[in-house]
Amino acid sequence: MNVNLEEKFILFPTPKETGSLPGEYTLPASRWKVFVPQSLTKVQDIIAAELTEAGAEGTEWLSQGESCDLRFALKEELTEEEVGRLNGCPVPEQSYVLAVKQDGIRLAALTVQGALYGLTTLTQMIGKSGRQTIPCLQMLDGPDVEKRVISPTLTWYAGYARAGFGMQLWNGEKWKAFIDWCFRHKVNALNVVMYGFWPFEFPEYPETVLRDLPVQTWCKETGQWMEVSFTHPNLLQPFLSEVIEYANRRGIDVYAYIGLNSYSGGYAVRHPEMRAVLSEELKEAGHVNNYDALCPSKAEVRQYLIASVKQIESLGFNGLVFEESEEVQWFCQCSACRNTYGHLPPNDAKHQVSVDLLKDYVRVLNPDTLVGVRWLREPPIVKEPDALKRWASLLPPKVNLFWAPGLEDDDREFIKWVNIFGRERIYSRNCEGSGFAASLGRIPYLIPDTFPEELSNYAFQHLRNDIAQFQGAANAGCKGINGYGFEWYGHELYFLATAQYGWNSRRLDQDEFLAVASRHLFGTEHGPAYERIIRTIPCIHETQICAELPSFPFMPNKYIGPEGRLYLEQCLDSAAAVIAALEAILQSSSLTSLQQECASATHLMALRMKAVAEAGIAYNHYLEAKKNMPENRELLRHFARKALAAAEEDYRMIKENYFDSKEHTWTGVAIGEYYIPMVINEYRKQFEADLGEEFASKERVAYIVGGESLPWEWLLEWGPKIAQAKPLAALGQLLPDDKAPVG
């Protein structure tokens, strides 16, 4: 791209080929005069809306021969040169040629979708131009990957581990605004997460719907927990079908991402007798059915699951993507399941059930409904080729993969999957850094630069590795990429990464991405400051400042002792600098609503990290004083009070800013994403033992390591192996015998 053009406009995703032409085009002072061929008249309203969003005062539609500001050309209107250039693109039907000349603008494409993508690039330029002139240029642009997918959350473990947070609380208008964002950044599919109680009407099984769910939320006015009744916004004012249609008109498919046999509505909560059965031996071994897998041998379960997928499809979804339940090394032990699947190892039994269920689903779904699955994810991560070939032969041909290995075995495992399943069936790799941020209690889990060296073996699901997975999928010629963007607020960079690396995967290295994406998000005035914020904001999980608590599997190290305190002091300095920078941004009167939301959410994260660091530092001082000056009780009280005050401040921010911040026990397993109550309680236990009743524990607090993390504790073993892997597919350095194409 022309350097001056890139610095001026920060177009995103970055276009493929841009060349400068002489002069500038003066933008219309009022109404735009636009010509569209007959095949584009069905999207005239979208064209007009996008031009208005960019600053146009209106649109006037002209006929073929009239002079106009913007002329669209499709099919027979294209020149031979334009057809040749477009057909040379990786995905011709989504590509376009944009020519800006002094006498007008021409936008040529093979399809309506290509024309709309060209329009979003043009309107980005107009919106960032100051609405006076734009430079003359010629651009050839199109994606590297056909399907660029983001997985946002409509419900996530709703009624099991949580009720709802962030995007899950949006109404229809907010979802339309998000779809506009996706359209303008050329994301063309949403894989909408719906785990737990259903966020839509289901007359056949009304008890499984997310209506009147009891939730304890914090009431700032009274300083108390209050039990309220929560109903999903789509059940109060249904918007889902309308939003799907809105997305489809902009070329965005919408898939339902649901459990294959777990978290399927509220069925497992309302009908616990239908859940998979644990034997006494499994219970003694520590297994729990926290993923609420249903018994696949019960006729009532099969009937319910079939009815569910038909109901979901009837809402207008373009596809259904199923996630295999995540329990590891155990399977339902009822007599029927033992008779049918008892000859198989537990993991293989689970996979066989998945195949059987997928065959049932394919039979009842419409032929043009996409079907996908996320499966085979348990250890051993490196699987024998014969085993993969067997599962590939059993999987219904229509079913696509929304998971393929990432981060493992120098990408050789990924290429093994490409060669066995076929790259045209792979829509996604292991890209869920944003999902881990949500699992970790919405802390700033972004880039590894802010992690200590000893965490490098475990902290591997972050933005940089997501980018490597996207690049590897593009280099290997996969059908699509899928960014598991579970958390929007303060984590927009994850969404921007999906947009960039599915469209132009080779243009930006990871440092360039942080620079360009930050400037695109916050403009040239605040973008450099936001980039520095992302590079320096500390990432501390609350369990890391308390030696007595179980470790979260992805953040196992403890900041206890002189080295731990020193690290926390460095984090405290970083947090203070980040907070000051964010407050300077937030004082600007020119922020858009999106910029305000992002900066405010990042500011809250930084304030929490400051409080966590202060609590950990004070606790370390307490331990040091107890060891060196145990008789100085006033000093011990000073540090104890300071540690508790900081920890309580973190908890105050959580309670007052997040809706479902109280632990949940609907399934009989204590689950929650906020760990600071456990820290406070453990601190109090020690302080009470040393200093007496003043620090008595105020309530019994259950140990919670995150319900969704229980089956993933094997990462404590596999983490170091994964950390040593290299993203060879992203680098274009595959082995000589690999058959997948490389960039």
Tab-separated table of C-alpha atoms in Angstrom, residues 28-187:
chain	number	residue	atom	x	y	z
A	28	PRO	CA	-19.706	15.841	-2.803
A	29	ALA	CA	-20.782	18.698	-0.552
A	30	SER	CA	-24.246	17.197	-0.071
A	31	ARG	CA	-25.992	14.319	-1.851
A	32	TRP	CA	-23.995	11.587	-3.572
A	33	LYS	CA	-24.938	10.787	-7.157
A	34	VAL	CA	-24.689	7.012	-7.520
A	35	PHE	CA	-25.309	4.530	-10.328
A	36	VAL	CA	-25.984	0.880	-9.542
A	37	PRO	CA	-26.726	-1.873	-12.074
A	38	GLN	CA	-29.967	-3.857	-11.774
A	39	SER	CA	-28.287	-6.641	-9.780
A	40	LEU	CA	-27.396	-4.173	-7.015
A	41	THR	CA	-30.769	-2.480	-6.559
A	42	LYS	CA	-31.678	-4.986	-3.827
A	43	VAL	CA	-28.942	-3.534	-1.612
A	44	GLN	CA	-29.469	0.142	-2.440
A	45	ASP	CA	-30.629	0.796	1.113
A	46	ILE	CA	-27.366	-0.659	2.489
A	47	ILE	CA	-25.288	1.436	0.072
A	48	ALA	CA	-27.200	4.584	1.056
A	49	ALA	CA	-26.900	3.809	4.784
A	50	GLU	CA	-23.131	3.265	4.564
A	51	LEU	CA	-22.592	6.497	2.624
A	52	THR	CA	-24.698	8.371	5.181
A	53	GLU	CA	-22.682	6.814	8.016
A	54	ALA	CA	-19.546	8.127	6.288
A	55	GLY	CA	-20.949	11.668	6.157
A	56	ALA	CA	-23.055	11.922	3.000
A	57	GLU	CA	-26.212	14.031	3.365
A	58	GLY	CA	-28.160	11.762	1.058
A	59	THR	CA	-28.057	9.615	-2.075
A	60	GLU	CA	-29.428	10.282	-5.565
A	61	TRP	CA	-29.765	7.254	-7.852
A	62	LEU	CA	-28.834	7.934	-11.467
A	63	SER	CA	-29.325	6.043	-14.715
A	64	GLN	CA	-26.654	4.397	-16.840
A	65	GLY	CA	-25.461	7.286	-19.002
A	66	GLU	CA	-25.439	10.068	-16.430
A	67	SER	CA	-22.320	11.505	-14.847
A	68	CYS	CA	-22.074	10.420	-11.200
A	69	ASP	CA	-19.855	10.466	-8.127
A	70	LEU	CA	-19.839	6.712	-7.612
A	71	ARG	CA	-20.434	4.098	-10.292
A	72	PHE	CA	-20.793	0.399	-9.487
A	73	ALA	CA	-19.951	-2.146	-12.181
A	74	LEU	CA	-20.898	-5.840	-12.053
A	75	LYS	CA	-20.706	-8.733	-14.526
A	76	GLU	CA	-21.322	-7.398	-18.049
A	77	GLU	CA	-20.197	-3.876	-17.094
A	78	LEU	CA	-16.685	-5.102	-16.230
A	79	THR	CA	-13.739	-4.638	-18.526
A	80	GLU	CA	-11.711	-7.647	-19.607
A	81	GLU	CA	-8.803	-6.397	-17.496
A	82	GLU	CA	-11.010	-6.109	-14.381
A	83	VAL	CA	-12.353	-9.637	-14.851
A	84	GLY	CA	-8.835	-10.999	-15.219
A	85	ARG	CA	-7.551	-9.203	-12.142
A	86	LEU	CA	-10.497	-10.296	-10.016
A	87	ASN	CA	-10.274	-13.912	-11.132
A	88	GLY	CA	-6.630	-13.896	-10.083
A	89	CYS	CA	-7.583	-13.209	-6.446
A	90	PRO	CA	-7.730	-16.057	-3.873
A	91	VAL	CA	-11.512	-15.554	-3.441
A	92	PRO	CA	-12.700	-13.805	-6.644
A	93	GLU	CA	-16.370	-13.544	-5.663
A	94	GLN	CA	-15.490	-11.437	-2.599
A	95	SER	CA	-12.909	-9.239	-4.323
A	96	TYR	CA	-13.205	-5.820	-5.957
A	97	VAL	CA	-11.378	-3.177	-7.968
A	98	LEU	CA	-11.713	0.394	-6.723
A	99	ALA	CA	-10.610	3.296	-8.924
A	100	VAL	CA	-10.745	6.827	-7.521
A	101	LYS	CA	-10.127	9.444	-10.225
A	102	GLN	CA	-10.600	13.198	-10.348
A	103	ASP	CA	-13.827	12.865	-12.347
A	104	GLY	CA	-15.436	10.137	-10.224
A	105	ILE	CA	-15.170	6.774	-8.488
A	106	ARG	CA	-15.657	3.346	-10.089
A	107	LEU	CA	-16.177	0.196	-8.037
A	108	ALA	CA	-16.030	-3.070	-10.009
A	109	ALA	CA	-16.751	-6.572	-8.703
A	110	LEU	CA	-17.934	-9.970	-9.902
A	111	THR	CA	-20.682	-10.199	-7.267
A	112	VAL	CA	-22.861	-8.097	-5.003
A	113	GLN	CA	-20.726	-9.146	-2.037
A	114	GLY	CA	-17.506	-7.987	-3.664
A	115	ALA	CA	-19.132	-4.646	-4.449
A	116	LEU	CA	-20.271	-4.217	-0.833
A	117	TYR	CA	-16.777	-4.947	0.458
A	118	GLY	CA	-15.386	-2.319	-1.890
A	119	LEU	CA	-17.986	0.088	-0.540
A	120	THR	CA	-16.863	-0.493	3.068
A	121	THR	CA	-13.283	0.341	2.084
A	122	LEU	CA	-14.412	3.495	0.318
A	123	THR	CA	-16.568	4.626	3.233
A	124	GLN	CA	-13.654	4.064	5.637
A	125	MET	CA	-11.619	6.441	3.475
A	126	ILE	CA	-14.438	8.985	3.327
A	127	GLY	CA	-15.049	8.845	7.059
A	128	LYS	CA	-11.370	9.382	7.881
A	129	SER	CA	-10.827	12.077	5.252
A	130	GLY	CA	-12.305	15.067	7.029
A	131	ARG	CA	-15.020	14.802	4.340
A	132	GLN	CA	-13.317	17.083	1.818
A	133	THR	CA	-11.053	15.120	-0.527
A	134	ILE	CA	-9.582	11.665	-0.922
A	135	PRO	CA	-6.474	10.842	-2.972
A	136	CYS	CA	-6.866	9.315	-6.391
A	137	LEU	CA	-5.840	5.661	-6.466
A	138	GLN	CA	-6.467	2.235	-7.902
A	139	MET	CA	-6.977	-0.697	-5.556
A	140	LEU	CA	-7.282	-4.457	-6.059
A	141	ASP	CA	-8.470	-6.132	-2.901
A	142	GLY	CA	-9.978	-9.374	-1.652
A	143	PRO	CA	-9.659	-11.937	1.152
A	144	ASP	CA	-7.158	-14.744	1.658
A	145	VAL	CA	-9.749	-16.943	3.404
A	146	GLU	CA	-13.320	-17.539	2.258
A	147	LYS	CA	-15.031	-17.620	5.684
A	148	ARG	CA	-13.880	-15.165	8.337
A	149	VAL	CA	-15.815	-16.113	11.440
A	150	ILE	CA	-16.166	-14.630	14.915
A	151	SER	CA	-17.808	-16.506	17.806
A	152	PRO	CA	-19.576	-13.992	20.048
A	153	THR	CA	-21.682	-15.052	23.037
A	154	LEU	CA	-25.480	-14.862	23.213
A	155	THR	CA	-25.421	-17.137	26.269
A	156	TRP	CA	-22.423	-18.799	27.913
A	157	TYR	CA	-23.003	-21.519	30.512
A	158	ALA	CA	-26.253	-19.680	31.289
A	159	GLY	CA	-27.974	-21.273	34.282
A	160	TYR	CA	-24.995	-23.571	34.883
A	161	ALA	CA	-21.916	-21.532	35.755
A	162	ARG	CA	-23.262	-18.069	34.979
A	163	ALA	CA	-26.288	-16.033	34.026
A	164	GLY	CA	-24.987	-13.497	31.520
A	165	PHE	CA	-22.386	-10.780	31.047
A	166	GLY	CA	-21.210	-8.333	28.397
A	167	MET	CA	-22.550	-9.193	24.951
A	168	GLN	CA	-25.029	-11.633	26.489
A	169	LEU	CA	-26.972	-8.666	27.885
A	170	TRP	CA	-27.295	-6.812	24.557
A	171	ASN	CA	-30.621	-6.038	22.913
A	172	GLY	CA	-31.346	-6.276	19.193
A	173	GLU	CA	-30.156	-2.777	18.307
A	174	LYS	CA	-26.818	-3.377	19.991
A	175	TRP	CA	-26.448	-6.632	18.046
A	176	LYS	CA	-27.201	-4.805	14.786
A	177	ALA	CA	-24.500	-2.271	15.618
A	178	PHE	CA	-22.068	-5.149	16.163
A	179	ILE	CA	-23.077	-6.685	12.825
A	180	ASP	CA	-22.409	-3.322	11.179
A	181	TRP	CA	-18.940	-3.430	12.752
A	182	CYS	CA	-18.376	-6.931	11.352
A	183	PHE	CA	-19.628	-5.928	7.905
A	184	ARG	CA	-17.388	-2.860	7.784
A	185	HIS	CA	-14.399	-4.992	8.795
A	186	LYS	CA	-15.323	-7.705	6.261
A	187	VAL	CA	-16.088	-10.451	8.778
